[in-house]
Tab-separated table of C-alpha atoms in Angstrom:
chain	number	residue	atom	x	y	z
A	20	UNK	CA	-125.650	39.335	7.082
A	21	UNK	CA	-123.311	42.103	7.714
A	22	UNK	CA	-124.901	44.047	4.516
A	23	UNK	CA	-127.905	43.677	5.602
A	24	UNK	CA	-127.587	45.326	8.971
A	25	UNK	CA	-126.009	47.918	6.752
A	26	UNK	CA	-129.176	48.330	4.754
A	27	UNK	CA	-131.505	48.273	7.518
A	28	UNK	CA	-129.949	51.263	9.224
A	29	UNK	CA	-129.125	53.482	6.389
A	30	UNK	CA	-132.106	55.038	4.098
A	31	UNK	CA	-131.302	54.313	0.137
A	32	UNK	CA	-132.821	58.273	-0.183
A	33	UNK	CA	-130.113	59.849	1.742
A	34	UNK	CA	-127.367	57.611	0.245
A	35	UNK	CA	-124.220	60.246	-0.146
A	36	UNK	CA	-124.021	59.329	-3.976
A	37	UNK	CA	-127.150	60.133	-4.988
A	38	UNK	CA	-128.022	62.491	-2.622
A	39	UNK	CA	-126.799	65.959	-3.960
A	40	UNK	CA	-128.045	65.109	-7.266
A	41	UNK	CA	-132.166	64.156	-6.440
A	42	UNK	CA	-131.323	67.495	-4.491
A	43	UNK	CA	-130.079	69.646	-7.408
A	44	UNK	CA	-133.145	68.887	-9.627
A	45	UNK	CA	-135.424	69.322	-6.975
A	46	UNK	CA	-134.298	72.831	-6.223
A	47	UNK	CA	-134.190	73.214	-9.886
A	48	UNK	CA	-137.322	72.230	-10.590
A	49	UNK	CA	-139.105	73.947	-7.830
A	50	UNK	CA	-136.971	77.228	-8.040
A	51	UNK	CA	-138.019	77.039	-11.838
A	52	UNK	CA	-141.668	76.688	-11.145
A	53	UNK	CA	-141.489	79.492	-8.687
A	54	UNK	CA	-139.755	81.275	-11.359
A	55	UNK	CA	-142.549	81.100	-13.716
A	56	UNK	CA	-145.290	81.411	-11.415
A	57	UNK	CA	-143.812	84.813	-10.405
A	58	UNK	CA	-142.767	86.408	-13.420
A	59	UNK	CA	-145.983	85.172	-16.057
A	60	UNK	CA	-149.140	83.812	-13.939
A	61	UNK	CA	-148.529	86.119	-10.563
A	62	UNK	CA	-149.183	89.333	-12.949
A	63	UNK	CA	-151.838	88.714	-15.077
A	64	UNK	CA	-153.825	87.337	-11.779
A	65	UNK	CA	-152.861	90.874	-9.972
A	66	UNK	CA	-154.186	92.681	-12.941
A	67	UNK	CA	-157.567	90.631	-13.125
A	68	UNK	CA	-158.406	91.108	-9.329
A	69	UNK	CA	-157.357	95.158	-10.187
A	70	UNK	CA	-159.489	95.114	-12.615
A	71	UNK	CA	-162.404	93.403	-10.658
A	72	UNK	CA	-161.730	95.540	-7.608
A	73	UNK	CA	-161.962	98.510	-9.926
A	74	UNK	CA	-165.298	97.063	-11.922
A	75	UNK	CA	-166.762	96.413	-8.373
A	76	UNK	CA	-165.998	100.065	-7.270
A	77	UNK	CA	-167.629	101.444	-10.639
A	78	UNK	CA	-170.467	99.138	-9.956
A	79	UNK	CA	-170.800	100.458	-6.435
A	80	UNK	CA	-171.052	104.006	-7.037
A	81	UNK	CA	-173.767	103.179	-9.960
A	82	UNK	CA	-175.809	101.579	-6.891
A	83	UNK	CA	-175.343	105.026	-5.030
A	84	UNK	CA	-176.082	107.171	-8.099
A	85	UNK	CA	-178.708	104.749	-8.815
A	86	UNK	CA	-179.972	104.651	-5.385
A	87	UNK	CA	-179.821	108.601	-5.207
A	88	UNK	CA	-182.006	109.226	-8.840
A	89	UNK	CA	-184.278	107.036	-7.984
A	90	UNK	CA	-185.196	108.654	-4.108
A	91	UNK	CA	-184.959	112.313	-6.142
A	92	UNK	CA	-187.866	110.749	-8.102
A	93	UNK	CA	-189.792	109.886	-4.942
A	94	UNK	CA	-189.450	112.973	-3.638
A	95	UNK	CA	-190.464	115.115	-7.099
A	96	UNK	CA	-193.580	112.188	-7.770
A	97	UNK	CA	-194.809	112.896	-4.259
A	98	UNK	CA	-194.648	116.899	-4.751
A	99	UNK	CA	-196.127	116.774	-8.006
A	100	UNK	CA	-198.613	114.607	-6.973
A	101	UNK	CA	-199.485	116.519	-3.295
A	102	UNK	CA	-199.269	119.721	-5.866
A	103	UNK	CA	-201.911	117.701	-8.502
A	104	UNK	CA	-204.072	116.885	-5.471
A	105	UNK	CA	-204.541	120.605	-3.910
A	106	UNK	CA	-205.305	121.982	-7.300
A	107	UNK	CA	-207.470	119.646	-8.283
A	108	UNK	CA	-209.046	119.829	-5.259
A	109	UNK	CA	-209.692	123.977	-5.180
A	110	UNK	CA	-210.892	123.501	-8.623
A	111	UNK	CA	-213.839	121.231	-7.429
A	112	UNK	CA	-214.432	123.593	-4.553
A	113	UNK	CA	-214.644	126.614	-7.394
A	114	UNK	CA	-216.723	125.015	-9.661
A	115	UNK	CA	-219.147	123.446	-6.937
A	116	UNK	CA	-219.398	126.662	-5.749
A	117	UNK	CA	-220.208	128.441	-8.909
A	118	UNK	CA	-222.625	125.716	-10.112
A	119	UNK	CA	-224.424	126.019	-7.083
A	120	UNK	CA	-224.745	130.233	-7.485
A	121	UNK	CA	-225.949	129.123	-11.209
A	122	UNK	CA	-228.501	126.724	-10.173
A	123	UNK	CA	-229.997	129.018	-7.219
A	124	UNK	CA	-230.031	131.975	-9.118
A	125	UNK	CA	-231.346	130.494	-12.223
A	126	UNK	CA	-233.965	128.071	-10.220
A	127	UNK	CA	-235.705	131.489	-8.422
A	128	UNK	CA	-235.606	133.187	-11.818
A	129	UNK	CA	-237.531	130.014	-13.429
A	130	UNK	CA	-239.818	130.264	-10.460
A	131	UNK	CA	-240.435	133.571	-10.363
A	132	UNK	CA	-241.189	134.120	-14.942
A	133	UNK	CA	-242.197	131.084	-15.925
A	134	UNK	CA	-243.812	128.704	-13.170
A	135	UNK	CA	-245.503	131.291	-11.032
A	136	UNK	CA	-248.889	130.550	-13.138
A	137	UNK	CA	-248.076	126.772	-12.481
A	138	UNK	CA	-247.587	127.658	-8.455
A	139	UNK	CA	-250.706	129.600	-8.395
A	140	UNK	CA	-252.733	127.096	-9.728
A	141	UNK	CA	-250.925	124.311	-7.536
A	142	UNK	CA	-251.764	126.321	-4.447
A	143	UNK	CA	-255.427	126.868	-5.565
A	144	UNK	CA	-255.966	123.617	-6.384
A	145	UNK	CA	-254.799	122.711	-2.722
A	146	UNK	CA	-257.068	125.168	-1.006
A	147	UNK	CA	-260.029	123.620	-3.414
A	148	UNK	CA	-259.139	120.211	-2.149
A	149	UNK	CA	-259.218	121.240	1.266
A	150	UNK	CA	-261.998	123.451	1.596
A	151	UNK	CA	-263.940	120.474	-0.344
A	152	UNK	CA	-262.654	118.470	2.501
A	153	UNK	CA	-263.836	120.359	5.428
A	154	UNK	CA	-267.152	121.290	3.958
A	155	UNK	CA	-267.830	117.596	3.544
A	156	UNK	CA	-266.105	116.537	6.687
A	157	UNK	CA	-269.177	119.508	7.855
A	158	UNK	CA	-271.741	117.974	6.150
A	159	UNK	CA	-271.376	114.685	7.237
A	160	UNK	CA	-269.749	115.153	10.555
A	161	UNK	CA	-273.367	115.652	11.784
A	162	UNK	CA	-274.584	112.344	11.112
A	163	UNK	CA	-271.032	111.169	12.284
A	164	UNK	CA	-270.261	109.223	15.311
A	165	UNK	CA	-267.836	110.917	17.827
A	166	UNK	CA	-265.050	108.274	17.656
A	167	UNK	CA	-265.103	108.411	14.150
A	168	UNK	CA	-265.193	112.361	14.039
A	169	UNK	CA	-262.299	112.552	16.173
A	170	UNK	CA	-260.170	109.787	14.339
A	171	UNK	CA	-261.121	111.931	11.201
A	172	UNK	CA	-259.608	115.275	13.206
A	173	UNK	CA	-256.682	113.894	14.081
A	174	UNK	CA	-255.420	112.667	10.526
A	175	UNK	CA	-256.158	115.772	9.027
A	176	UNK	CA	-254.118	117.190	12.288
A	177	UNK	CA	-250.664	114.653	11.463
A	178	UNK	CA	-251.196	115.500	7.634
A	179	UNK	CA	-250.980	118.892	8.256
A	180	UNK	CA	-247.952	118.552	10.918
A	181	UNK	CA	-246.213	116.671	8.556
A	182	UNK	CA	-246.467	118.807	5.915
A	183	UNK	CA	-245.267	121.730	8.164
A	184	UNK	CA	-242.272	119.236	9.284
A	185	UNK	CA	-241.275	118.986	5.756
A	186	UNK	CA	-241.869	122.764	4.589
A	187	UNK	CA	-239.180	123.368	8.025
A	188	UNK	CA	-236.796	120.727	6.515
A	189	UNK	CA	-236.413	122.176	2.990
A	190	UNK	CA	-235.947	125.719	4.169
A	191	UNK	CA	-233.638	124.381	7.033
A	192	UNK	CA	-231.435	122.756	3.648
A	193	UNK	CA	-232.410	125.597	1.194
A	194	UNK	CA	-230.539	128.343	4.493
A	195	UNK	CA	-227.491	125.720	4.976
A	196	UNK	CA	-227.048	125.917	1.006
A	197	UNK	CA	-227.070	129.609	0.916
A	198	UNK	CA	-224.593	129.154	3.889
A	199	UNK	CA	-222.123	127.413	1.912
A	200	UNK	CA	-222.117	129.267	-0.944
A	201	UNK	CA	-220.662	132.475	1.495
């Protein structure tokens, strides 16, 4: 009984003959490990994150470069294309403008040489067809009744209004033409 009250009191871990000898290995061991840790792995993991640190700073100022071409391009695509635009654009104007000198000159010439026996006869053949008109709108307005006389003056009247509205209209275009080629 005595040994075991000895037992329960001391721990068989710290007993003083074993004791300094689980703690020599242990401090060898671990002292060991840390040895090799430090003087192999510790290195070659410094140089790897260097060398990552050092890829990601190469890989950063590629962005920036990157980043800074590609905003030059913007800016030289938008002034070549603003530049395209305004060129192409006074171009149009030019050549508007001279096809529109080419067609009005060339259209009066035409008119003048070689349709002004075709106008003639146009504008005789409307004086025939309205003298033929009146003289037969004489004849039988006699034997006409009023209303129907009257109906018959006031066509002829909107015919003839219209056809002044519409002579007014093409001069009114032919003068803003000649306007915009000045």
């Amino acid at each position: 009984m005595k040994d075991f009250k000895k037992l329960r009191f001391t721990m068989p871990q710290l007993d003083k003959v074993t004791f300094l000898s689980q703690f020599f290995w242990l401090c060898f061991f671990y002292l060991g490990f840390y040895y090799v840790i430090l003087k192999f792995y510790l290195p070659k993991i410094s140089r790897i994150l260097s060398l990552r640190q050092k890829k990601m700073g190469f890989s950063n100022q590629g962005m920036i470069s990157l980043q800074q071409e590609n905003h030059q391009v913007r800016e030289d695509y938008q002034e070549l294309l603003s530049k395209a635009l305004t060129l192409s654009k006074t171009l149009f104007n030019n050549f508007f403008s001279q096809t529109t000198n080419w067609l009005s000159t060339n259209a009066t010439t035409i008119n003048k040489t070689q349709y002004q026996k075709v106008n003639t006869s146009f504008v005789q053949s409307l004086g025939e067809t309205s003298l033929s008109q009146n003289v037969l709108f004489y004849h039988a307005g006699k034997n006409l009744p009023e209303k129907l006389t009257f109906k018959i003056l006031q066509d002829n009247l909107q015919t003839f209004k219209k056809q002044q509205a519409s002579k007014k209209s093409q001069n009114l275009s032919q003068e803003t033409l000649k306007k915009t080629k000045k």
